Coordinates of C-alpha atoms and ligand atoms in Angstrom, one line a residue:
M12 CA -52.8 73.5 -41.6
T13 CA -54.3 73.9 -45.0
D14 CA -51.5 72.4 -47.4
T15 CA -52.7 72.5 -51.0
T16 CA -49.5 72.8 -52.4
Q17 CA -48.2 69.3 -51.6
A18 CA -51.4 67.4 -52.8
V19 CA -51.1 65.5 -56.2
G20 CA -55.2 65.4 -56.3
V21 CA -58.8 66.9 -55.0
D22 CA -61.6 65.1 -54.0
F23 CA -63.7 67.9 -52.9
H24 CA -67.0 65.5 -52.0
C25 CA -66.9 62.1 -50.7
H26 CA -68.0 60.5 -47.5
L27 CA -65.3 58.9 -45.8
D28 CA -67.6 58.0 -42.6
L29 CA -69.5 55.9 -44.6
Y30 CA -66.3 53.7 -45.5
P31 CA -66.0 50.3 -43.8
D32 CA -63.1 51.7 -41.9
F33 CA -63.3 55.7 -41.5
E34 CA -60.1 55.8 -40.1
A35 CA -58.3 53.8 -42.7
A36 CA -60.3 55.5 -45.2
I37 CA -58.6 58.9 -44.0
A38 CA -55.1 57.2 -43.6
K39 CA -55.4 56.3 -47.3
A40 CA -56.7 59.6 -48.4
E41 CA -53.3 60.6 -46.6
A42 CA -51.1 58.8 -48.0
A43 CA -52.2 59.2 -51.3
R44 CA -52.0 63.2 -51.0
I45 CA -55.3 63.7 -52.1
Y46 CA -57.1 66.9 -50.9
T47 CA -60.5 65.7 -49.4
L48 CA -63.5 67.0 -48.2
T49 CA -65.0 64.8 -46.2
V50 CA -68.8 65.4 -46.2
T51 CA -71.4 64.6 -43.3
T52 CA -75.2 63.8 -43.9
T53 CA -75.9 64.5 -40.3
P54 CA -74.4 66.6 -37.8
K55 CA -74.4 63.9 -35.1
A56 CA -71.8 62.3 -37.4
W57 CA -69.8 65.6 -36.9
P58 CA -67.5 65.2 -33.7
R59 CA -65.9 62.0 -34.7
N60 CA -65.3 63.5 -38.0
H61 CA -63.9 66.7 -36.7
E62 CA -61.7 64.8 -34.0
L63 CA -60.3 62.8 -36.9
T64 CA -59.7 65.3 -39.2
R65 CA -58.1 68.0 -36.5
Q66 CA -54.3 66.8 -37.6
T67 CA -54.6 65.7 -41.2
R68 CA -52.8 67.5 -43.7
F69 CA -54.8 66.7 -46.7
V70 CA -58.2 65.7 -45.5
R71 CA -60.9 68.4 -44.0
A72 CA -64.4 67.4 -42.9
A73 CA -67.6 69.5 -43.7
L74 CA -70.8 69.7 -41.5
G75 CA -73.9 68.4 -43.2
L76 CA -77.6 67.5 -43.0
H77 CA -78.4 65.8 -46.0
P78 CA -81.6 66.4 -48.2
Q79 CA -82.5 62.9 -48.4
L80 CA -82.6 62.4 -44.5
I81 CA -84.6 65.5 -43.9
A82 CA -87.6 63.6 -43.5
E83 CA -86.5 61.8 -40.2
R84 CA -83.7 64.3 -39.6
A85 CA -84.7 67.9 -40.2
G86 CA -84.8 68.0 -35.9
E87 CA -81.2 68.1 -36.0
L88 CA -81.0 71.7 -37.6
P89 CA -80.3 73.1 -34.0
L90 CA -77.2 70.4 -33.3
W91 CA -76.0 71.5 -36.8
E92 CA -75.7 75.5 -36.2
R93 CA -74.3 74.8 -33.0
H94 CA -71.3 73.2 -34.7
L95 CA -71.2 75.7 -37.5
S96 CA -68.4 77.7 -35.8
E97 CA -66.4 74.9 -36.0
T98 CA -65.7 74.2 -39.6
R99 CA -65.1 76.6 -42.9
Y100 CA -66.6 73.6 -44.6
V101 CA -70.4 72.9 -44.6
G102 CA -71.8 69.8 -46.4
E103 CA -73.5 67.8 -47.6
V104 CA -76.3 70.1 -47.7
G105 CA -79.1 71.5 -50.5
L106 CA -82.1 70.0 -52.1
D107 CA -83.5 66.8 -53.3
A108 CA -86.8 66.8 -55.5
G109 CA -86.2 63.4 -56.9
P110 CA -89.6 61.2 -56.2
R111 CA -88.2 59.4 -53.7
F112 CA -87.5 62.6 -51.6
Y113 CA -90.2 65.2 -52.9
K114 CA -92.8 64.6 -50.4
S115 CA -89.8 66.5 -47.8
L116 CA -89.6 69.3 -50.3
D117 CA -90.5 71.7 -48.3
T118 CA -89.1 71.0 -45.2
Q119 CA -85.9 70.9 -46.8
K120 CA -86.0 74.2 -48.0
Q121 CA -86.7 75.7 -44.8
V122 CA -83.7 73.6 -43.6
F123 CA -81.5 74.8 -46.6
R124 CA -82.8 78.1 -46.3
R125 CA -81.7 78.4 -42.6
V126 CA -78.2 76.7 -43.7
L127 CA -77.7 79.5 -46.3
Q128 CA -78.6 82.3 -43.7
C129 CA -76.5 81.1 -40.9
C130 CA -73.3 80.3 -43.6
A131 CA -74.0 84.4 -44.9
D132 CA -74.3 85.6 -41.3
A133 CA -70.9 83.9 -40.1
G134 CA -69.1 84.5 -43.7
G135 CA -66.0 82.9 -45.5
K136 CA -67.7 79.4 -45.7
I137 CA -67.3 76.8 -48.6
L138 CA -70.6 74.9 -49.5
T139 CA -70.7 71.4 -51.2
V140 CA -74.4 71.5 -52.3
H141 CA -76.7 68.6 -53.4
S142 CA -79.4 69.6 -56.2
V143 CA -81.0 66.7 -57.6
R144 CA -83.9 67.7 -59.7
S145 CA -83.8 71.2 -58.2
A146 CA -81.0 73.1 -59.7
A147 CA -83.4 76.1 -60.7
Q148 CA -84.8 76.2 -56.8
V149 CA -81.2 75.4 -55.2
L150 CA -79.7 78.6 -57.3
D151 CA -83.1 80.7 -56.4
M152 CA -82.3 79.7 -52.7
I153 CA -78.2 80.6 -53.2
E154 CA -79.1 84.0 -55.1
E155 CA -81.4 85.1 -52.2
H156 CA -79.6 83.9 -49.2
L157 CA -76.0 83.2 -50.0
P158 CA -74.7 86.6 -51.3
R159 CA -71.3 86.0 -53.3
D160 CA -69.3 87.9 -50.4
R161 CA -70.5 85.9 -48.1
G162 CA -69.6 82.4 -49.0
T163 CA -69.1 80.0 -51.9
A164 CA -71.2 77.4 -52.9
I165 CA -69.8 74.1 -55.1
L166 CA -72.4 72.3 -57.1
H167 CA -71.7 68.8 -56.3
W168 CA -72.7 66.0 -59.4
F169 CA -74.3 68.5 -61.0
T170 CA -77.3 67.6 -63.5
G171 CA -78.8 70.9 -64.4
S172 CA -79.2 72.3 -67.7
R173 CA -76.6 74.3 -69.4
S174 CA -78.7 77.9 -69.2
E175 CA -78.7 76.9 -65.1
A176 CA -75.1 76.0 -65.3
K177 CA -74.7 79.4 -66.8
R178 CA -76.7 81.0 -64.0
A179 CA -74.6 79.3 -61.3
V180 CA -71.3 80.5 -63.0
A181 CA -72.9 83.9 -62.8
L182 CA -73.8 83.7 -59.2
G183 CA -70.0 82.7 -58.4
C184 CA -70.7 78.8 -57.8
Y185 CA -67.8 76.3 -58.5
F186 CA -68.6 72.8 -59.7
S187 CA -67.1 69.3 -58.5
V188 CA -67.0 66.9 -61.3
N189 CA -67.1 63.1 -61.1
A190 CA -66.6 60.3 -63.3
E191 CA -70.2 59.5 -64.0
M192 CA -70.8 63.2 -65.3
V193 CA -68.3 62.4 -67.7
R194 CA -69.7 59.0 -69.0
T195 CA -72.8 60.5 -70.7
D196 CA -73.1 62.5 -73.9
R197 CA -75.3 65.1 -71.8
G198 CA -73.0 65.2 -69.2
R199 CA -69.7 66.0 -71.1
A200 CA -71.7 68.5 -73.1
L201 CA -72.4 70.4 -69.9
V202 CA -69.2 69.8 -68.6
A203 CA -67.5 71.1 -71.5
E204 CA -68.9 74.4 -71.3
L205 CA -68.0 75.3 -67.9
P206 CA -65.1 77.8 -67.3
T207 CA -62.1 75.9 -66.5
D208 CA -61.5 78.0 -63.4
R209 CA -64.9 77.1 -61.5
I210 CA -64.0 73.1 -61.6
L211 CA -62.9 71.0 -59.0
T212 CA -62.9 66.8 -59.1
E213 CA -64.9 64.6 -56.7
T214 CA -65.5 61.2 -56.4
D215 CA -68.8 61.0 -53.9
G216 CA -67.7 57.3 -53.0
P217 CA -68.7 55.7 -51.9
F218 CA -71.7 56.0 -53.7
T219 CA -70.0 56.0 -57.3
Q220 CA -68.1 52.8 -57.8
V221 CA -64.7 51.8 -60.4
H222 CA -64.1 48.5 -61.1
G223 CA -66.8 46.9 -59.0
R224 CA -65.3 48.6 -55.7
P225 CA -66.5 51.6 -54.1
S226 CA -64.3 54.8 -55.5
E227 CA -61.9 56.2 -53.1
P228 CA -60.4 59.6 -52.9
S229 CA -57.2 58.7 -55.5
D230 CA -59.5 57.6 -57.9
V231 CA -60.1 61.3 -58.9
E232 CA -56.9 60.9 -60.6
A233 CA -58.8 59.0 -63.3
T234 CA -61.7 61.4 -63.1
A235 CA -58.9 64.2 -64.1
T236 CA -57.8 62.0 -67.0
S237 CA -61.3 61.9 -68.7
L238 CA -62.3 65.8 -67.7
A239 CA -58.9 66.2 -69.7
R240 CA -60.6 64.7 -72.5
V241 CA -63.5 66.4 -72.4
L242 CA -62.1 70.1 -71.7
G243 CA -59.5 69.1 -74.6
L244 CA -56.2 69.8 -72.4
S245 CA -53.9 67.3 -71.1
P246 CA -54.5 65.4 -67.9
E247 CA -51.1 67.5 -66.5
A248 CA -52.7 71.0 -67.4
V249 CA -56.3 69.8 -65.9
G250 CA -54.7 68.4 -62.5
K251 CA -52.9 71.9 -62.3
K252 CA -56.0 74.0 -63.3
V253 CA -58.0 71.8 -60.3
Q254 CA -55.2 72.7 -58.0
S255 CA -55.0 76.3 -58.5
N256 CA -58.9 76.2 -58.6
L257 CA -58.7 75.2 -55.1
R258 CA -56.1 77.1 -53.9
T259 CA -58.2 80.4 -55.3
L260 CA -60.9 78.9 -53.1
L261 CA -59.3 78.5 -50.2
D262 CA -57.4 82.1 -50.1
Ligands
LIG15 MN1 -72.7 63.0 -51.7

C-alpha cells in the first residue's frame, strides 16, 4: 500500500542496498516514516529489492541500470526489460558524460533510449534519472521518447544550467534535491528558480555524507530545512509542499 499521508519526509533517491546492512537500512527508513525510493544500479539486484519492499509502508524499490555501469553491464538490458512489469518505479537510469564514463556514452544512449521507450510503452512509470554533464542530451531523449502523458522523469541531483532546468520544467520533469545541491552558490541559485510544485527531496545515500557518515533517509529533514532557507519558506511549508508534490506524482 502506498502510504504517503503518514510519511514525515521524502527521500526520493537513495541506495539502501549499498549500505552494509540492507534490511536494517529499510527498517530504519520505515521506523523514521520517510517515504523512500530505493534505487538499484543493476537489474540483478532487483529480485531482492523487490522482495524486501513488498510489505513495507514507506519504502519502494526502483528497477535500474546505472549509466556508470553500462560499459560492463549493457548486456543486462534484457533482464531489466523482463522485470519492468513488476514495478512502477525505474532508476537509477540516465547518462553520465563525465571523464570516467565518456567512453561508454554511445552505449549509454542506446540503453537509455530503450529504457525510455519501454517506459513509454508501459505507461505510468516514474523514473529517477542521472544526468551528469549530459543534461541537454538527457532532456533531448526524454522529449523524444517519453511523452508527458506516458511517464514522469525526476531529475536527481540536477547540475545542469538554469535554462536547462527551465526546459526540464516545460517537459514535465520533477527535481529531487539533496543537501549537496544547496551547499554551493550555483546550486542554490538553480534551486531557487525551480517551481516549488516540482521539488522533491533526496539523500543519494550512501554517496553523500553528513557528520562524516553516509546519509540516510531521515537526513532529508535537514535538507528540507536548507531548502526552506533557499526558497524563503518555513521548513514546515517545504515539508508540506514536498509531500503534496509526492501525492500529485503518485496519483
Ligand atoms: Mn544515485
